Structure formats: structure tokens, C-alpha cells
Coordinates of C-alpha atoms in Angstrom, one line a residue:
M1 CA 3.7 31.9 -10.7
E2 CA 4.7 28.7 -8.7
A3 CA 4.4 29.0 -4.9
S4 CA 7.9 29.1 -3.0
G5 CA 8.6 25.6 -1.7
G6 CA 5.5 24.1 -3.8
I7 CA 3.4 24.2 -0.6
H8 CA 2.1 27.7 -0.1
A9 CA -0.4 28.8 -2.7
A10 CA -0.4 32.2 -4.3
P11 CA -3.7 34.4 -4.1
G12 CA -6.2 33.1 -6.8
R13 CA -4.1 29.9 -7.4
G14 CA -6.9 27.7 -6.2
R15 CA -9.3 29.2 -8.8
R16 CA -6.8 28.7 -11.5
M17 CA -6.1 25.0 -10.3
L18 CA -9.5 24.2 -10.7
H19 CA -9.7 24.9 -14.4
S20 CA -6.1 23.6 -15.0
A21 CA -5.2 20.6 -17.3
T22 CA -3.4 19.1 -14.4
T23 CA -6.5 19.1 -12.1
W24 CA -8.5 17.3 -14.8
T25 CA -5.7 14.8 -15.3
V26 CA -5.4 14.0 -11.7
L27 CA -9.3 13.9 -11.3
A28 CA -9.4 11.5 -14.1
T29 CA -7.1 9.2 -12.7
F30 CA -8.8 9.2 -9.4
V31 CA -12.3 8.6 -10.8
A32 CA -11.1 5.8 -13.3
T33 CA -9.4 4.0 -10.2
F34 CA -12.2 4.5 -7.8
L35 CA -14.7 3.1 -10.4
L36 CA -12.7 0.1 -11.4
A37 CA -11.8 -0.6 -7.5
L38 CA -15.6 -0.2 -6.7
Y39 CA -16.7 -2.4 -9.4
V40 CA -14.4 -5.2 -7.9
A41 CA -15.5 -4.3 -4.3
T42 CA -19.3 -4.8 -5.0
Q43 CA -19.1 -7.7 -7.2
H44 CA -16.6 -9.7 -5.4
T45 CA -18.7 -11.3 -2.5
A46 CA -16.3 -13.8 -1.1
A47 CA -14.2 -13.0 2.2
S48 CA -11.3 -14.5 3.9
V49 CA -11.5 -15.5 7.6
Y50 CA -7.6 -15.0 7.8
D51 CA -7.3 -11.7 5.9
E52 CA -10.2 -9.6 5.1
G53 CA -12.6 -10.9 8.1
P54 CA -10.3 -9.7 10.8
H55 CA -9.8 -6.3 9.2
F56 CA -13.2 -5.8 9.0
D57 CA -13.6 -6.9 12.6
Y58 CA -11.2 -4.2 13.8
I59 CA -13.3 -1.5 12.0
Y60 CA -16.6 -2.9 13.2
K61 CA -15.1 -2.7 17.1
L62 CA -13.8 0.8 16.5
L63 CA -17.3 1.8 15.3
H64 CA -18.7 0.4 18.5
G65 CA -16.5 2.8 20.7
H66 CA -13.6 1.0 21.7
L67 CA -10.0 -0.2 20.9
P68 CA -10.3 -3.9 21.6
K69 CA -7.5 -5.8 23.3
T70 CA -5.0 -7.7 21.3
A71 CA -6.1 -11.2 20.2
S72 CA -9.7 -10.5 21.2
P73 CA -12.0 -12.9 19.4
L74 CA -14.0 -12.2 16.2
S75 CA -17.4 -10.5 17.0
Q76 CA -20.6 -12.6 16.1
E77 CA -21.4 -9.9 13.5
T78 CA -18.1 -10.4 11.7
I79 CA -18.3 -14.2 11.7
W80 CA -22.1 -13.9 10.6
E81 CA -20.6 -11.7 7.4
L82 CA -18.2 -14.5 6.7
T83 CA -20.6 -17.2 6.7
C84 CA -22.7 -15.1 4.5
R85 CA -19.7 -14.6 2.0
G86 CA -18.2 -18.0 2.1
G87 CA -15.3 -17.1 4.3
L88 CA -15.9 -20.2 6.5
P89 CA -16.3 -22.9 3.5
W90 CA -16.5 -26.0 5.5
Y91 CA -20.0 -24.8 6.7
Q92 CA -22.6 -25.9 4.4
H93 CA -25.5 -23.6 4.9
P94 CA -28.4 -22.1 3.0
H95 CA -28.4 -18.8 4.7
C96 CA -26.0 -16.6 6.8
M97 CA -25.6 -18.0 10.3
H98 CA -23.9 -17.5 13.7
I99 CA -21.3 -20.3 14.6
P100 CA -19.7 -20.9 17.8
L101 CA -16.0 -19.5 18.3
P102 CA -14.4 -22.8 18.9
D103 CA -15.3 -23.8 15.3
V104 CA -13.7 -21.0 13.8
P105 CA -9.9 -21.2 13.0
V106 CA -7.7 -20.3 16.1
H107 CA -10.9 -20.3 18.2
G108 CA -11.8 -17.0 16.4
V109 CA -9.0 -14.8 17.6
N110 CA -8.5 -11.7 15.5
S111 CA -5.0 -11.8 14.5
A112 CA -5.1 -8.0 13.0
L113 CA -5.6 -6.3 16.4
L114 CA -1.8 -5.7 16.9
Y115 CA -1.7 -3.2 14.3
F116 CA -2.0 0.5 15.0
P117 CA -5.6 1.8 13.9
M118 CA -4.2 4.1 11.1
Y119 CA -6.2 2.3 8.3
Y120 CA -8.7 1.0 10.5
G121 CA -9.8 4.4 12.2
I122 CA -9.9 6.4 9.0
A123 CA -12.0 3.5 7.2
A124 CA -14.2 3.6 10.3
I125 CA -14.8 7.5 9.9
I126 CA -15.5 6.9 6.2
A127 CA -17.7 3.9 6.6
A128 CA -20.0 5.3 9.2
P129 CA -21.9 7.7 7.1
L130 CA -22.1 5.4 4.2
H131 CA -23.5 2.6 6.6
A132 CA -26.1 5.2 7.9
L133 CA -27.3 6.0 4.3
G134 CA -28.1 2.3 3.9
V135 CA -24.9 0.8 2.5
D136 CA -24.0 -2.5 4.3
L137 CA -21.3 -2.2 6.7
Y138 CA -18.8 -4.4 5.1
T139 CA -19.3 -2.8 1.5
A140 CA -19.0 0.5 3.2
A141 CA -15.5 -0.6 4.4
R142 CA -14.5 -1.8 1.0
I143 CA -15.6 1.7 -0.4
A144 CA -13.1 3.3 2.0
S145 CA -10.4 1.0 0.6
C146 CA -11.3 2.0 -2.7
L147 CA -11.0 5.7 -2.0
F148 CA -7.5 5.1 -0.3
Y149 CA -6.6 3.2 -3.5
A150 CA -7.8 6.0 -5.8
A151 CA -6.2 8.7 -3.8
G152 CA -2.9 7.1 -4.0
T153 CA -3.2 6.8 -7.9
A154 CA -4.1 10.3 -8.0
L155 CA -1.3 11.5 -5.9
L156 CA 1.3 9.5 -8.1
T157 CA -0.2 11.0 -11.2
F158 CA 0.1 14.5 -9.4
S159 CA 3.7 13.7 -8.3
L160 CA 4.8 12.6 -11.7
I161 CA 3.6 15.8 -13.3
R162 CA 5.6 18.0 -10.6
L163 CA 8.6 15.9 -11.5
R164 CA 8.1 17.4 -15.0
L165 CA 6.4 14.2 -16.7
S166 CA 4.0 15.3 -19.3
R167 CA 0.2 14.9 -18.2
V168 CA -0.3 12.6 -20.9
A169 CA 2.3 10.1 -19.8
A170 CA 1.4 10.4 -16.0
L171 CA -2.3 9.7 -16.8
G172 CA -1.2 6.6 -18.6
V173 CA 1.3 5.6 -15.8
G174 CA -1.5 6.1 -13.1
L175 CA -4.1 3.9 -15.2
G176 CA -1.6 1.1 -16.0
V177 CA -0.3 0.6 -12.4
M178 CA -3.6 0.7 -10.8
A179 CA -5.1 -2.0 -13.1
I180 CA -2.6 -4.4 -12.2
P181 CA -4.9 -7.3 -10.9
A182 CA -3.2 -8.1 -7.7
Y183 CA -2.7 -4.6 -6.8
L184 CA -6.5 -3.8 -7.9
Y185 CA -7.7 -6.5 -5.7
Q186 CA -6.0 -5.2 -2.3
G187 CA -7.4 -1.7 -3.3
A188 CA -11.0 -3.0 -3.4
T189 CA -10.9 -5.2 -0.2
V190 CA -10.8 -4.5 3.5
T191 CA -7.2 -4.4 4.1
P192 CA -4.4 -1.9 5.2
D193 CA -2.7 -3.1 2.1
S194 CA -5.3 -0.8 0.1
M195 CA -3.0 2.1 1.4
A196 CA 0.2 0.8 -0.2
M197 CA -0.3 2.8 -3.4
L198 CA -1.0 5.9 -1.4
C199 CA 2.1 5.6 0.8
G200 CA 4.3 4.7 -2.0
A201 CA 2.8 7.9 -3.9
L202 CA 3.5 10.1 -0.9
S203 CA 7.3 8.9 -1.0
V204 CA 7.3 9.9 -4.7
F205 CA 5.6 13.4 -3.8
L206 CA 8.1 14.2 -1.3
L207 CA 10.8 14.1 -4.0
T208 CA 8.8 17.0 -5.7
L209 CA 9.2 19.5 -2.7
R210 CA 11.6 22.5 -3.3
V211 CA 12.3 23.4 0.3
S212 CA 15.3 23.5 2.5
W213 CA 16.8 20.3 3.7
S214 CA 15.8 20.5 7.1
R215 CA 12.2 21.0 6.2
R216 CA 12.4 18.2 3.8
V217 CA 13.5 15.9 6.6
V218 CA 10.8 17.0 8.9
Y219 CA 8.1 16.4 6.3
A220 CA 9.7 13.0 5.4
T221 CA 9.8 12.0 9.0
I222 CA 6.3 12.7 9.6
A223 CA 5.1 10.9 6.6
A224 CA 7.5 7.7 7.3
T225 CA 6.3 7.6 10.8
A226 CA 2.7 7.3 9.5
M227 CA 3.7 4.6 7.1
A228 CA 5.5 2.5 9.8
L229 CA 2.4 2.8 11.6
T230 CA 0.0 1.8 8.8
K231 CA 1.3 -1.8 8.7
P232 CA 4.4 -3.5 9.7
N233 CA 5.6 -4.4 6.1
F234 CA 5.5 -0.6 5.2
L235 CA 8.5 0.0 7.5
P236 CA 10.9 -0.7 4.7
L237 CA 9.2 2.1 2.6
A238 CA 9.5 4.3 5.7
G239 CA 13.2 3.8 5.9
I240 CA 13.7 4.5 1.9
T241 CA 11.4 7.8 2.3
V242 CA 13.8 9.1 5.2
L243 CA 16.9 8.2 3.3
L244 CA 15.6 10.1 0.2
A245 CA 15.1 13.2 2.2
L246 CA 18.3 12.9 3.9
L247 CA 20.6 12.1 0.7
V248 CA 18.8 13.4 -2.4
H249 CA 18.8 17.0 -3.2
P250 CA 16.8 18.0 -6.3
S251 CA 18.7 20.4 -8.4
G252 CA 16.1 21.4 -11.1
E253 CA 15.5 20.2 -14.7
G254 CA 14.7 16.7 -13.4
R255 CA 18.3 16.4 -11.9
A256 CA 19.5 15.9 -8.5
T257 CA 22.8 15.6 -6.2
V258 CA 23.3 12.7 -3.8
R259 CA 25.4 13.8 -0.7
L260 CA 25.6 13.3 2.9
P261 CA 24.6 16.2 5.0
R262 CA 26.8 17.8 7.4
L263 CA 26.4 15.8 10.6
R264 CA 26.5 18.2 13.4
G265 CA 24.2 20.3 15.6
R266 CA 20.8 20.7 14.4
N267 CA 21.4 18.5 11.3
L268 CA 22.8 15.6 13.5
R269 CA 19.5 15.8 15.7
L270 CA 17.2 15.8 12.6
T271 CA 19.0 13.1 11.0
L272 CA 19.1 10.7 14.1
L273 CA 15.2 11.6 14.7
A274 CA 14.4 10.8 11.2
L275 CA 15.9 7.4 11.4
V276 CA 14.9 6.5 14.8
L277 CA 11.3 7.9 15.2
P278 CA 9.5 5.6 12.6
V279 CA 11.2 2.4 14.2
L280 CA 10.3 3.5 17.6
A281 CA 6.8 4.4 16.9
A282 CA 6.0 1.1 15.1
G283 CA 8.1 -0.8 17.9
G284 CA 6.6 1.1 20.7
W285 CA 3.1 0.4 19.6
E286 CA 3.7 -3.4 19.0
L287 CA 5.2 -3.8 22.3
F288 CA 2.2 -2.0 23.8
R289 CA -0.1 -4.2 22.2
S290 CA 1.8 -7.4 22.7
H291 CA 1.1 -6.8 26.5
D292 CA -2.4 -5.5 26.1
L293 CA -3.8 -9.2 25.6
A294 CA -7.4 -10.4 26.0
P295 CA -7.8 -12.7 29.0
G296 CA -6.3 -16.1 28.6
E297 CA -4.4 -15.3 25.4
T298 CA -0.5 -15.6 25.5
Q299 CA 0.2 -14.6 21.7
P300 CA -0.9 -11.3 19.9
D301 CA -2.1 -13.4 16.8
G302 CA -3.7 -16.1 18.8
G303 CA -1.1 -18.5 17.5
L304 CA -2.3 -18.0 13.9
T305 CA 1.1 -17.5 12.4
E306 CA 2.8 -20.3 14.3
S307 CA 0.0 -22.8 13.6
L308 CA -0.1 -22.0 9.8
L309 CA 3.2 -20.8 8.7
H310 CA 5.7 -22.7 11.1
T311 CA 8.8 -23.8 9.1
K312 CA 11.8 -25.8 9.5
L313 CA 13.9 -23.8 6.9
G314 CA 16.6 -21.7 7.6
L315 CA 16.8 -17.8 7.5
G316 CA 19.0 -17.8 4.7
T317 CA 16.5 -19.8 2.6
L318 CA 13.6 -17.8 3.7
I319 CA 15.4 -14.6 2.5
L320 CA 16.1 -16.1 -0.9
Q321 CA 12.3 -17.0 -1.1
A322 CA 11.5 -13.7 -0.2
A323 CA 13.6 -12.3 -2.7
Q324 CA 11.7 -14.2 -5.2
Y325 CA 8.5 -12.9 -3.8
M326 CA 9.8 -9.4 -4.1
G327 CA 10.7 -9.7 -7.6
Q328 CA 7.5 -11.2 -8.8
P329 CA 4.9 -9.1 -6.7
F330 CA 1.9 -9.6 -8.8
S331 CA 2.1 -13.4 -9.2
S332 CA -1.2 -13.9 -7.3
S333 CA -4.6 -12.9 -8.3
P334 CA -8.2 -14.0 -7.5
F335 CA -9.2 -13.3 -11.1
D336 CA -8.1 -16.6 -12.3
T337 CA -11.1 -17.7 -14.5
S338 CA -8.7 -16.9 -17.7
P339 CA -5.2 -18.2 -16.6
Q340 CA -3.9 -17.6 -20.2
G341 CA -5.1 -14.0 -20.1
L342 CA -4.2 -13.3 -16.5
S343 CA -0.6 -14.6 -17.2
V344 CA -0.2 -12.0 -20.0
A345 CA -1.1 -9.3 -17.8
I346 CA 1.3 -10.4 -14.8
M347 CA 4.0 -11.0 -17.3
L348 CA 3.7 -7.5 -18.6
A349 CA 3.4 -6.0 -15.3
H350 CA 6.7 -7.8 -14.0
G351 CA 8.6 -7.2 -17.2
L352 CA 7.9 -3.5 -17.3
L353 CA 7.7 -2.6 -13.6
I354 CA 10.4 -4.8 -12.0
G355 CA 12.6 -5.5 -14.9
G356 CA 12.6 -2.0 -16.2
T357 CA 13.4 -0.6 -12.6
V358 CA 16.6 -3.1 -12.3
V359 CA 17.6 -1.7 -15.9
I360 CA 17.2 2.0 -14.9
A361 CA 19.0 1.6 -11.6
L362 CA 22.1 -0.3 -13.1
M363 CA 22.3 2.5 -16.1
T364 CA 22.6 5.3 -13.5
R365 CA 25.7 7.4 -13.8
R366 CA 27.2 9.2 -10.8
E367 CA 27.9 12.3 -12.3
Q368 CA 24.5 12.7 -14.1
I369 CA 21.8 11.3 -11.9
S370 CA 18.2 12.1 -12.7
M371 CA 15.0 11.9 -10.5
G372 CA 14.2 8.8 -12.5
N373 CA 17.3 7.3 -11.5
V374 CA 16.7 8.3 -8.0
A375 CA 13.1 6.8 -8.0
A376 CA 14.5 3.4 -9.7
I377 CA 17.3 3.0 -7.2
A378 CA 15.0 3.8 -4.2
G379 CA 12.3 1.1 -5.4
L380 CA 14.8 -1.4 -5.9
A381 CA 16.5 -0.7 -2.6
G382 CA 13.0 -0.8 -0.8
L383 CA 12.5 -4.3 -2.5
A384 CA 15.9 -5.4 -1.3
L385 CA 15.4 -4.3 2.2
S386 CA 11.8 -6.0 2.4
A387 CA 13.4 -9.2 1.1
V388 CA 15.8 -9.3 4.1
Y389 CA 13.8 -7.3 7.0
L390 CA 10.3 -9.1 6.5
P391 CA 11.6 -12.9 6.6
A392 CA 14.0 -12.0 9.5
T393 CA 11.2 -10.4 11.4
F394 CA 8.8 -13.4 10.9
Y395 CA 11.7 -16.0 11.6
L396 CA 12.9 -14.4 14.8
T397 CA 9.3 -13.6 16.2
Y398 CA 7.5 -16.7 15.3
H399 CA 10.0 -19.1 13.7
S400 CA 7.7 -19.0 10.7
T401 CA 7.6 -17.9 7.2
G402 CA 5.2 -15.2 6.3
T403 CA 6.6 -13.0 3.4
V404 CA 3.9 -12.8 0.7
P405 CA 4.2 -11.0 -2.9
R406 CA 1.8 -8.2 -1.8
Y407 CA 4.4 -7.0 0.6
A408 CA 6.2 -5.5 -2.3
F409 CA 3.1 -3.1 -3.2
P410 CA 4.5 0.0 -1.2
M411 CA 7.6 0.1 -3.6
V412 CA 5.7 -0.2 -6.9
P413 CA 5.0 3.7 -7.2
L414 CA 8.7 4.4 -6.8
C415 CA 9.5 1.8 -9.6
A416 CA 6.8 3.3 -11.7
A417 CA 8.1 6.6 -11.3
G418 CA 11.5 5.8 -12.0
I419 CA 10.5 4.0 -15.3
A420 CA 8.2 6.7 -16.4
L421 CA 10.8 9.6 -15.8
T422 CA 13.5 8.1 -17.7
V423 CA 11.7 6.6 -20.6
S424 CA 9.1 9.5 -21.5
G425 CA 9.6 11.6 -24.5
R426 CA 7.5 13.4 -27.1
F427 CA 6.5 10.3 -28.8
T428 CA 6.8 7.7 -25.9
R429 CA 4.4 9.8 -23.8
W430 CA 1.6 8.8 -26.2
V431 CA 2.7 5.1 -26.1
I432 CA 2.6 5.3 -22.3
L433 CA -1.0 6.7 -22.4
A434 CA -2.2 4.2 -25.0
G435 CA -0.6 1.3 -23.2
G436 CA -2.3 2.5 -19.7
V437 CA -5.6 2.9 -21.3
L438 CA -5.4 -0.6 -23.2
F439 CA -4.2 -2.5 -20.1
T440 CA -7.0 -1.0 -17.8
V441 CA -9.6 -2.1 -20.6
Y442 CA -8.0 -5.5 -20.9
V443 CA -7.9 -6.1 -17.0
F444 CA -11.6 -4.8 -16.8
T445 CA -12.6 -7.5 -19.5
L446 CA -10.9 -10.1 -17.3
V447 CA -12.4 -9.0 -14.1
H448 CA -15.8 -8.6 -15.9
R449 CA -15.6 -12.1 -17.1
F450 CA -14.6 -13.4 -13.8
F451 CA -17.7 -11.9 -12.0
G452 CA -19.8 -12.4 -15.1

């Protein structure tokens, strides 16, 4: 018997779940994702001074007992790691070495310290015991990202099963999505973007809860605030998550009704809190960190965005450019030794996920809306919101362009859920599983060839 609200377990349910087919399906997805991400994490030795290096440095500083001031310089240990891994390619060196800060881009300022330590703090907690066991700290931090990525895939699979998708199809979806090359790369490197899958899957999971409207809004507000604090480009997902809780009312049998709540009294207070809290939390933290600068610094990122991404384009052009990126989120990948093979994987991912989401969203009928329609519309709305919010933020803050395709990744689980819940049937469930398995094997072959 299912627990009331889908949260409180009945006596003995834990033992039954341990042996259930759902548990094994979710576990299989987690293990497969973690192993593939771990393979990439351990084989990919390169690192970037602009991306992975600052994120690692944040974790390193937290492990040494303090929250560093915004725009503090990279530690010498981080610079040493970067030289070891080719992150400073203009240095010709036979061995790892220390180099002076003025010779590092933007005088070695860490541009990631503006972020809330959601990802960094948890990653530090995971990496510390691994490092104590003999794993080098950089690899330990990457393993933490692998765990976040695998947890996201597992949560997506579990959520799809709770939304009445067959376990066979849910496993295929989990495998197919996690193997997308550009997505996989983020899940195997030191970056808060490794939590995009987990945050997106959490938004899908909230659709499965059978609880009162007020309780659902409270859960969504907590989740959305955590998303907004993880990384600034997760804020559109946070907004979509809140709107889903406010407007969508699951009615059973995979259906839903969409209606506005009665905005008075307690409902009005909850609605305002849900809409405002994630924005206030993220904005308040950035405001605090923007004034907690290292001595001698005037910009939170040390001038990196302005020096590298300054643009003379207008905001309208930047929004159109961002819309193109949001529609082609998997267009870049480091696994480029087989361009033709890689283009096939990217074309499949774009055609099925993004193209399929658009079709399903357009096919929605107001009088008969399914949870698949809800997820597809939410994913598409999130991509559209990102295409406006992200370039506007970069333009107004730094007069620069900064939107990149990977900023669409938090919406991918919603898009995947929308497609899977709409097309799955007795025959197509096996097609989805076969496609997910074959795509995973295909991508592993590409990755292995790249590292081989």
C-alpha cells in the first residue's frame, strides 16, 4: 500500500523496497552513470584556468577552513594543479611548477568565489575522506561531481516510474540522457553544472507528490531556493519549479489540471513567498559577496567577464543568440577526435530531446493535459526564460555576452520526462530501453577512442 502523500513510509516498506524492481532499476541507472562519469573524470587529465580551476580552488579553500573573500587570487596549489594538467598551455614545462600570479589570466583572480558554496561545500565534504584515503584532491573533487550526476540520473529514473512510466522505459531514458557527451562532461568535472541533472530531476520529482497544494508549494519553495543558490543560471529552473507547484494539480492516471490558486489569506502569503524567496536568496548572496571583496579588487570576477566577453552587440541580438544556444545545448563537447561520430550523437540528442519537446508542447490540448504535456511545456518555458534572463543579466551587469549552451542543462530532465511520458507504450518502452543502451555504448566507444 502506497504511503499517503508519497512521503511517509508504511511499516516494513523499506525492506520491500530493498528487493523491489524499482529499486534495482534506479540503482542500475546510478551505477551505470557513475561508472561512465568516473571513467571520464579519471581519464581526462586536462583542466581549464577559466572553468574547472577556479571551482577546484573554491573547494580547496573551504577544506582549509575559511570562506575566501570574493576575487581572491588562486592558491599556489591550484596553479600547480593547472600546470600539471595543461591548464596554462603557454608554459612549456617538463614537470609541474609554481608560477607567479601576474602571469596567470586576470592576475590569478578566482572568478567563481561570488557563488554560494552549495556545490562547493558538499563537494568538499565528499572529497575530504577520499583525499585522506590517498586519492589526489583534484580527482576526489571530480568524483564528487560524478556522484551528483549519478544521483540526478537516478532521481530522474525514480521520478519517471512514480509518474507511471514503465521501469523499462525509465531505465532507457536515464541511460540515454546521461550519455549525452556535453552533459556527461559536466558531470565528470569540477563544476556546479554537474548538479544540473540533479536539480532538473528534483523539479520532475516534485510533480510526483500527492500532497496538499500548500505543502507542495512549501516543498517547491525550498527546492527552488536551493537551486537558485547552486548557480545563477539555475534561477530560471527555480522559477519554473515554483510555477509548477502553484499552477499544476495532479489528478491521477497521468493527468493534471492547471489553474490559479485562490490568492487570499494563507494562499496569497505562500504564493508571494514562493515567488520571491529564491530570487531574494540568490540576489542577497550575490550582493553580500559583491561587497566582500579581496583587498585591491573592484569587481567580483576580477574583470574576467569584461576582459574576455565584452560585446558591442545590442541586447536584442544577444537574446536571439542565447535562444539559439538554448535550442542547441549539446553543440559543444571535448570528445572531438571523431567529429563525424560526435555529430551523429549531438544530432540525435537535439532532434529527440529539443525537437520532441517542442512538438509535444504544441500538441497539448487544454481539456486533456497529461503530465507529459506539463513537463514538456515546463522544459520549453524554462529554455525560453533562460534565453532572456541570462543575456539580460550579463549585458546589464557587465555589458558582455556570457550565455553558453550548457546553461540549458538544468531543463533537460523536464524535456526528457515530457517526451518519455508522452510516447511510451507497450512496444515503445523496449525501443526506448534499446535506444538508451545503444546510445550509451556508442558514446562510451567515442569517449574511449578519445582517451585511447
